[in-house]
Amino acid sequence: MLPSLPFGLALWAASLLGAVHSAGLPIPRSTLHGRSLHSARSIQSSYDYVIVGAGTSGLTVADRLSADKKATVLVIENGQLVDSPRISQVFSGVAAIGPTWSYQINSVPQRNLNNRSATVVVGKLVGGSSAINAMMTIRATSDDYDRWGSFFGKDSSWSWEGLLPYFKKAVTFSPPDDAVAKSVNITWDSSYWGNSSSVHTSWPRFQWPALEAHVEAFRDIPGVEFPPDSGSGKAGVYWFPTFMDPEKVERSYARTGHFDGLNGTRFDVLTESKVTKILLDDRVATGVSFEQKAGNRTAVFTVKAEKEVIIAAGAIHSPQLLQQSGIGPSALLEAAGIETIVDLPGVGQNFQDHPSVFTSVTCIISVQNFSVHPNPTDMYTDRNFSDWAQELWRVNKTGPYSLGVGNVAAWLGMPVIAPDTFEEIASKLEKLDYAASLPKGTHPTVLAGYEAQMKDMAAAIRSPNTAFYNHVLTGAGSSGTIVDLHPLSRGTVNINTTDPFKEPIVDYRALTNPVDLDIIVEIIRFTRRYYFETRLRDLGPRQLQPPASVNQTEDLKAFLSQSVNPTYFHPVGTCAMMPRELGGVVDEQLKVYGVERLRVVDASIMPVLVGANTCQTTYAIAEKAADLIKADA
Ligand SMILES: Cc1cc2nc3c(=O)[nH]c(=O)nc-3n(C[C@H](O)[C@H](O)[C@H](O)COP(=O)(O)OP(=O)(O)OC[C@H]3O[C@@H](n4cnc5c(N)ncnc54)[C@H](O)[C@@H]3O)c2cc1C
Ligand SMILES: *[C@@H]1O[C@H](CO)[C@@H](O)[C@H](O)[C@H]1NC(C)=O
Ligand SMILES: *[C@@H]1O[C@H](CO)[C@@H](O)[C@H](O)[C@H]1NC(C)=O
Ligand SMILES: *[C@@H]1O[C@H](CO)[C@@H](O)[C@H](O)[C@H]1NC(C)=O
Ligand SMILES: *[C@@H]1O[C@H](CO)[C@@H](O)[C@H](O)[C@H]1NC(C)=O
Ligand SMILES: *[C@@H]1O[C@H](CO)[C@@H](O)[C@H](O)[C@H]1NC(C)=O
Ligand SMILES: *[C@@H]1O[C@H](CO)[C@@H](O)[C@H](O)[C@H]1NC(C)=O
Ligand SMILES: *[C@@H]1O[C@H](CO)[C@@H](O)[C@H](O)[C@H]1NC(C)=O
Ligand SMILES: *[C@@H]1O[C@H](CO)[C@@H](O)[C@H](O)[C@H]1NC(C)=O
Ligand SMILES: *[C@@H]1O[C@H](CO)[C@@H](O)[C@H](O)[C@H]1NC(C)=O
Ligand SMILES: *[C@@H]1O[C@H](CO)[C@@H](O)[C@H](O)[C@H]1NC(C)=O
């Protein structure tokens, strides 16, 4: 029996009851594949491929390379194989985010952020960051991927068209339940998606009713598009799915998609083993050495790679491993007492993440002018509602407990959010002294790469199809975190020269390019206009954070230096795929310059951060990497 429900909710419930995934065709599931080992003595002495990091990209590549069983593959992972309901849980999106399964590194305090430092969070377990992330399945616009290839000329296959098949290969899409889709007008187009991967994206079996009005309010803003699907490569306001298994209603991630089965013989994963060095023989990668802790002692082992060493340790640790192995900026290596094997100035530079700001504008939630419920707060304050929600979840895995952080957002370009000022901002960027935005002593090739990127960014500011503004709609009575999708500042991830085997030194250098602040000021102003100059005005918005009195440009900038968070958990760029003369670390084949048989295949290769959460793009990179590696085998 359902508890009695408030009137508004009763209508809702009636339309949603029985909203279960239609269990028709069997869904693709990983039936395989990996064998998990803990003792270093149980592995072979050599494999065709040795992969560093059993995260999002590492497991994807391992699965694909071993698919025909012709190649032997070992994946070495610093973290453990973890089974926990906190990881599989979809509700709230971030149940697994704490320190248990992640590296938590304090970034360098920044003077221009009031000496604040941030916590760098990346996954440390089998599955990597895909095991702890918020499961938002987002692809960036076509502009973003075309820009990557443009550094190599017109014919590069690193483009929207070139990557689309890999996006399709990487993830299986299931459409939303009809009743839920109708309830809030979810649109989608399956033609942008595939159906063969064991990594799944699907839809919660509930959406908050206020969302439709919040989406519709964007129609009052000139220039806002409403692309039919989140995978279409177009900026605008649209719905997007959740990395979730549609039958189990649990997180779908690199482990469930590319490892589970646990009883196959296709590839080995060695856990609790930290790779500390790539073994190089006359600039040819021949294997790795790694550490295992046994009681108080640390034992060091080596394993050989007959064909290639593949680095997939993520954007924080891949550059560290290269630097530890003598591949990186020679001055840094010298200071750390490491012999330079290849002077590669770009390693660990070009670091990017999405700056975000918490804003708060509260609105009385009202649907068709009768207030108020249900909304996300009711999960915690309305016992009737939460009992109902628990009952739905218990019986059918439907209802609000199937929701992550959200499924609809605005991803908008500067001409849309700042029609009066975007041109001025683009010109300011073009006239900037770029060297002044980078650390002193930056290598000329790295500076040249930055100049090339900033020239592109000026064009991006003028393009309606490069998203700068991101606002995830939650159906709550207030706004939340607003994200700058294309930061212009560049940070660094370098080894600690006192102890290169300690955690790397992460310096976001957020807002060191002054134009970032101009853009984020426009992002705040636009957010206000969204609430106060659209139909949402009728819901009585009140502005709390930043306070309404903070409205002058200089006051907003001061506010931002106290409140910008330099990370949205999307570190990239530290092993950039760029030409070597532009400070690149890997070429278009993802091969590290100056070394043979060594590639990087993770989020660190993105030369410019995409205007999207980074997981889906990382899967696509890994799928393409696997094909590149197989083509060379
Ligand atoms: C809290 C959080 C929330 C996020 N939310 C979203 C989201 O909602 N949507 C989205 O699209 N993206 C999200 N992301 C980002 C996305 O998950 C990452 O961009 C992506 O998973 C990165 O994949 P990767 O393969 O580069 O690295 P990872 O998946 O992080 O894998 C790297 C692996 O290498 C291992 N490793 C590192 N160093 C060594 C070493 N020396 N030896 C052995 N192993 C090593 C690590 O333990 C880890 O398992 C989020 C990330 C986080 C952390
Ligand atoms: C909650 O349910 C009880 C009993 O069914 C009812 O008396 C009460 O009015 C409900 N409260 C709300 C806020 O709907
Ligand atoms: C569970 O689903 C069935 C079948 O659709 C439906 O009849 C039933 O009412 C649902 N129960 C709950 C509590 O949602
Ligand atoms: C930040 O730290 C520096 C050096 O310790 C100090 O000089 C400066 O006053 C600090 N700034 C703020 C805003 O606290
Ligand atoms: C639903 O969304 C589509 C596509 O954005 C739009 O054309 C339509 O007007 C919307 N319908 C309603 C009822 O809001
Ligand atoms: C999977 O995709 C292929 C190619 O797009 C299509 O022909 C096939 O019908 C799809 N299968 C399912 C089960 O949806
Ligand atoms: C693993 O496979 C073997 C034979 O292939 C079988 O006997 C064993 O039960 C399986 N173990 C598990 C945990 O599935
Ligand atoms: C190991 O560490 C423990 C506690 O840290 C200490 O008591 C013990 O003496 C150490 N053993 C050796 C052999 O160093
Ligand atoms: C909401 O109700 C008020 C009166 O209570 C009315 O003036 C207004 O037009 C209504 N708005 C909508 C969108 O129906
Ligand atoms: C670098 O390593 C040294 C030695 O372990 C440590 O004292 C120092 O705090 C580290 N520096 C940073 C910035 O983490
Ligand atoms: C804030 O500034 C904007 C333009 O910079 C102006 O349009 C708006 O009216 C101001 N708002 C308030 C409350 O002063």
XYZ file of N, CA and C in Angstrom, residues 285-404:
360
model
N 60.780 1.454 -24.509
C 60.157 0.978 -23.263
C 60.110 -0.544 -23.286
N 60.630 -1.168 -22.231
C 60.699 -2.631 -22.206
C 59.894 -3.242 -21.064
N 59.377 -2.414 -20.167
C 58.610 -2.946 -19.042
C 58.457 -1.864 -17.990
N 58.054 -2.284 -16.793
C 57.922 -1.320 -15.692
C 58.456 -1.956 -14.413
N 58.794 -1.111 -13.460
C 59.016 -1.641 -12.119
C 57.923 -1.096 -11.208
N 57.553 -1.896 -10.232
C 56.451 -1.513 -9.344
C 56.734 -1.977 -7.931
N 56.048 -1.339 -6.998
C 56.235 -1.629 -5.571
C 54.995 -2.296 -4.995
N 55.232 -3.185 -4.058
C 54.140 -3.712 -3.234
C 54.560 -3.595 -1.787
N 53.599 -3.251 -0.943
C 53.891 -3.192 0.486
C 53.578 -4.545 1.107
N 54.489 -5.029 1.914
C 54.240 -6.261 2.663
C 54.636 -5.965 4.083
N 53.632 -5.773 4.943
C 53.925 -5.352 6.306
C 54.620 -4.000 6.249
N 55.749 -3.889 6.914
C 56.450 -2.612 6.925
C 57.359 -2.451 5.712
N 57.494 -3.513 4.977
C 58.489 -3.480 3.912
C 57.852 -3.185 2.569
N 58.637 -2.568 1.720
C 58.195 -2.335 0.357
C 59.067 -3.193 -0.554
N 58.440 -4.055 -1.317
C 59.205 -4.904 -2.235
C 59.066 -4.349 -3.651
N 60.137 -4.418 -4.407
C 60.128 -3.888 -5.770
C 60.224 -5.037 -6.763
N 59.387 -4.982 -7.789
C 59.366 -6.036 -8.804
C 59.459 -5.392 -10.187
N 59.772 -6.205 -11.175
C 59.702 -5.703 -12.549
C 58.921 -6.702 -13.389
N 58.344 -6.200 -14.466
C 57.671 -7.071 -15.424
C 57.984 -6.525 -16.815
N 58.130 -7.420 -17.768
C 58.517 -7.016 -19.124
C 57.305 -6.866 -20.026
N 57.388 -5.927 -20.944
C 56.375 -5.770 -21.982
C 57.041 -6.091 -23.314
N 56.546 -7.127 -23.973
C 57.166 -7.517 -25.251
C 56.815 -6.527 -26.350
N 55.588 -5.999 -26.302
C 55.174 -5.094 -27.379
C 55.159 -3.630 -26.943
N 54.363 -3.306 -25.887
C 54.277 -1.898 -25.506
C 53.988 -1.743 -24.016
N 54.410 -0.612 -23.482
C 53.938 -0.157 -22.175
C 52.890 0.925 -22.445
N 51.759 0.816 -21.769
C 50.639 1.730 -22.007
C 50.301 2.426 -20.688
N 50.381 3.736 -20.678
C 50.133 4.479 -19.438
C 48.688 4.949 -19.399
N 47.988 4.580 -18.323
C 46.580 4.946 -18.136
C 46.355 5.296 -16.666
N 47.294 6.054 -16.096
C 47.249 6.353 -14.661
C 46.466 7.627 -14.359
N 45.852 8.239 -15.388
C 45.055 9.451 -15.185
C 45.916 10.708 -15.230
N 45.247 11.858 -15.299
C 45.941 13.122 -15.578
C 46.833 13.602 -14.431
N 46.659 13.041 -13.244
C 47.520 13.444 -12.126
C 48.758 12.554 -12.051
N 48.603 11.266 -12.335
C 49.733 10.351 -12.129
C 50.464 9.934 -13.396
N 49.851 10.074 -14.563
C 50.596 9.734 -15.787
C 51.806 10.655 -15.990
N 51.661 11.978 -15.829
C 52.856 12.818 -15.988
C 53.896 12.546 -14.904
N 53.422 12.214 -13.700
C 54.368 11.907 -12.619
C 55.223 10.702 -13.004
N 54.578 9.675 -13.550
C 55.314 8.457 -13.899
C 56.329 8.724 -15.012
N 55.934 9.541 -15.997
C 56.892 9.894 -17.064
C 58.081 10.636 -16.465
N 57.795 11.605 -15.613
C 58.889 12.387 -15.008
C 59.789 11.489 -14.151
N 59.195 10.625 -13.369
C 59.991 9.703 -12.541
C 60.905 8.831 -13.404
N 60.481 8.602 -14.656
C 61.239 7.720 -15.537
C 62.235 8.480 -16.405
N 62.384 9.783 -16.167
C 63.366 10.564 -16.928
C 62.833 11.159 -18.219
N 61.501 11.212 -18.346
C 60.875 11.795 -19.536
C 60.099 13.023 -19.083
N 60.618 14.214 -19.381
C 59.955 15.426 -18.913
C 60.862 16.625 -19.074
N 60.470 17.750 -18.453
C 61.275 18.979 -18.557
C 62.628 18.769 -17.873
N 63.728 18.960 -18.589
C 65.040 18.578 -18.050
C 65.410 19.355 -16.785
N 65.022 20.630 -16.715
C 65.390 21.408 -15.521
C 64.730 20.820 -14.270
N 63.483 20.429 -14.408
C 62.752 19.824 -13.282
C 63.407 18.497 -12.886
N 63.710 17.685 -13.885
C 64.296 16.372 -13.600
C 65.648 16.540 -12.909
N 66.419 17.488 -13.407
C 67.731 17.754 -12.802
C 67.583 18.136 -11.330
N 66.638 19.032 -11.062
C 66.420 19.470 -9.683
C 66.048 18.293 -8.777
N 65.420 17.280 -9.377
C 65.005 16.114 -8.595
C 66.074 15.032 -8.581
N 67.165 15.273 -9.271
C 68.240 14.277 -9.309
C 67.908 13.080 -10.182
N 67.051 13.311 -11.186
C 66.694 12.217 -12.105
C 67.391 12.457 -13.438
N 68.019 11.430 -13.955
C 68.711 11.568 -15.236
C 67.678 11.786 -16.350
N 67.916 12.769 -17.192
C 66.993 13.020 -18.294
C 67.251 12.020 -19.412
N 66.219 11.257 -19.750
C 66.337 10.336 -20.893
C 65.808 11.042 -22.143
N 64.654 11.683 -22.004
C 64.104 12.490 -23.098
C 63.676 13.828 -22.509
N 64.270 14.905 -23.036
C 63.845 16.236 -22.587
C 62.531 16.554 -23.289
N 61.445 16.428 -22.549
C 60.111 16.646 -23.120
C 59.400 17.685 -22.241
N 59.546 18.967 -22.623
C 59.128 20.068 -21.732
C 57.641 20.087 -21.389
N 56.804 19.442 -22.212
C 55.362 19.537 -21.977
C 54.829 18.621 -20.899
N 55.608 17.636 -20.462
C 55.084 16.656 -19.504
C 54.700 17.347 -18.188
N 53.446 17.254 -17.815
C 52.966 17.855 -16.568
C 52.524 19.307 -16.702
N 52.727 19.896 -17.890
C 52.269 21.277 -18.102
C 50.865 21.216 -18.730
N 50.312 22.378 -19.087
C 49.029 22.422 -19.796
C 47.884 21.794 -18.986
N 48.010 21.826 -17.665
C 47.028 21.192 -16.777
C 45.743 22.020 -16.721
N 44.611 21.351 -16.906
C 43.320 22.049 -16.922
C 42.275 21.286 -16.116
N 41.387 22.027 -15.515
C 40.205 21.463 -14.858
C 39.124 22.545 -14.925
N 37.902 22.166 -14.652
C 36.801 23.134 -14.747
C 36.630 23.917 -13.449
N 36.802 25.227 -13.484
C 36.483 26.017 -12.287
C 34.972 26.063 -12.086
N 34.555 26.033 -10.843
C 33.124 26.068 -10.579
C 32.831 27.045 -9.442
N 31.621 27.549 -9.433
C 31.199 28.496 -8.399
C 29.865 28.039 -7.859
N 29.758 28.036 -6.549
C 28.449 27.736 -5.963
C 27.640 29.020 -5.906
N 26.491 29.008 -6.560
C 25.615 30.177 -6.501
C 24.324 29.742 -5.848
N 23.624 30.688 -5.331
C 22.345 30.327 -4.763
C 21.302 31.382 -5.078
N 20.368 30.976 -5.899
C 19.180 31.782 -6.138
C 18.023 30.863 -5.793
N 17.236 31.241 -4.839
C 16.121 30.359 -4.491
C 14.861 30.791 -5.214
N 14.091 29.819 -5.602
C 12.802 30.062 -6.231
C 11.794 29.222 -5.493
N 10.611 29.772 -5.337
C 9.561 28.909 -4.824
C 9.199 27.971 -5.958
N 9.303 26.714 -5.721
C 8.992 25.786 -6.801
C 7.494 25.710 -6.968
N 7.056 25.835 -8.179
C 5.634 25.758 -8.404
C 5.412 25.147 -9.770
N 4.507 24.214 -9.826
C 4.206 23.589 -11.095
C 2.793 24.018 -11.464
N 2.666 24.614 -12.623
C 1.367 25.132 -13.075
C 0.691 25.919 -11.968
N 1.519 26.660 -11.254
C 1.012 27.610 -10.283
C 0.410 27.003 -9.030
N 0.506 25.694 -8.860
C 0.212 25.241 -7.518
C 1.521 24.735 -6.943
N 1.743 25.124 -5.741
C 3.027 24.807 -5.205
C 2.998 23.326 -4.832
N 3.963 22.812 -4.674
C 5.330 23.040 -4.365
C 6.056 21.728 -4.566
N 5.314 20.645 -4.378
C 5.995 19.371 -4.179
C 5.691 18.390 -5.301
N 6.476 17.301 -5.428
C 7.669 16.990 -4.645
C 8.896 17.701 -5.202
N 9.855 17.903 -4.366
C 11.150 18.406 -4.795
C 12.227 17.703 -3.984
N 13.487 17.839 -4.402
C 14.533 17.012 -3.782
C 14.612 17.149 -2.258
N 14.236 18.316 -1.732
C 14.303 18.503 -0.288
C 13.333 17.587 0.450
N 12.217 17.265 -0.229
C 11.218 16.413 0.412
C 11.777 15.041 0.797
N 12.835 14.632 0.112
C 13.449 13.350 0.458
C 13.947 13.362 1.900
N 14.260 14.553 2.378
C 14.838 14.643 3.723
C 13.879 15.245 4.738
N 12.830 15.932 4.255
C 11.985 16.659 5.197
C 10.543 16.156 5.250
N 10.121 15.436 4.237
C 8.735 14.999 4.203
C 8.698 13.485 4.359
N 8.332 13.065 5.545
C 8.357 11.648 5.867
C 7.449 10.842 4.940
N 6.279 11.408 4.622
C 5.369 10.697 3.724
C 6.042 10.440 2.385
N 6.690 11.477 1.906
C 7.304 11.350 0.597
C 8.459 10.353 0.623
N 9.290 10.454 1.637
C 10.452 9.560 1.644
C 10.033 8.111 1.889
N 8.961 7.907 2.661
C 8.463 6.534 2.817
C 8.002 5.972 1.468
N 7.279 6.826 0.756
C 6.805 6.435 -0.572
C 7.998 6.102 -1.479
N 8.986 6.971 -1.446
C 10.158 6.772 -2.299
C 10.858 5.460 -1.953
N 10.957 5.205 -0.653
C 11.624 3.960 -0.246
C 10.849 2.730 -0.688
N 9.546 2.846 -0.623
C 8.698 1.719 -1.038
C 8.891 1.437 -2.541
N 8.887 2.481 -3.353
C 9.094 2.301 -4.792
C 10.448 1.666 -5.082
N 11.428 2.122 -4.364
C 12.778 1.597 -4.594
C 12.855 0.128 -4.183
N 12.288 -0.160 -3.025
C 12.360 -1.520 -2.495
C 11.651 -2.506 -3.421
N 10.480 -2.101 -3.881
C 9.669 -3.037 -4.644
C 10.103 -3.122 -6.110
N 10.368 -1.976 -6.723
C 10.581 -1.972 -8.183
C 11.852 -1.266 -8.638
N 12.675 -0.790 -7.731
C 13.832 0.036 -8.118
C 13.416 1.221 -8.992
N 12.286 1.793 -8.665
C 11.832 2.999 -9.355
C 11.826 4.150 -8.353
N 11.364 5.307 -8.809
C 11.219 6.441 -7.908
C 12.506 7.219 -7.716
N 12.461 8.213 -6.815
C 13.570 9.156 -6.658
C 14.901 8.509 -6.278
N 14.874 7.323 -5.656
C 16.154 6.692 -5.303
C 16.914 6.167 -6.521
N 16.332 6.273 -7.698
C 17.066 5.886 -8.900
C 17.771 7.089 -9.552
N 17.688 8.248 -8.886
C 18.283 9.476 -9.449
C 19.730 9.671 -9.003
N 20.561 10.139 -9.931
C 21.905 10.579 -9.573
C 21.889 12.068 -9.263
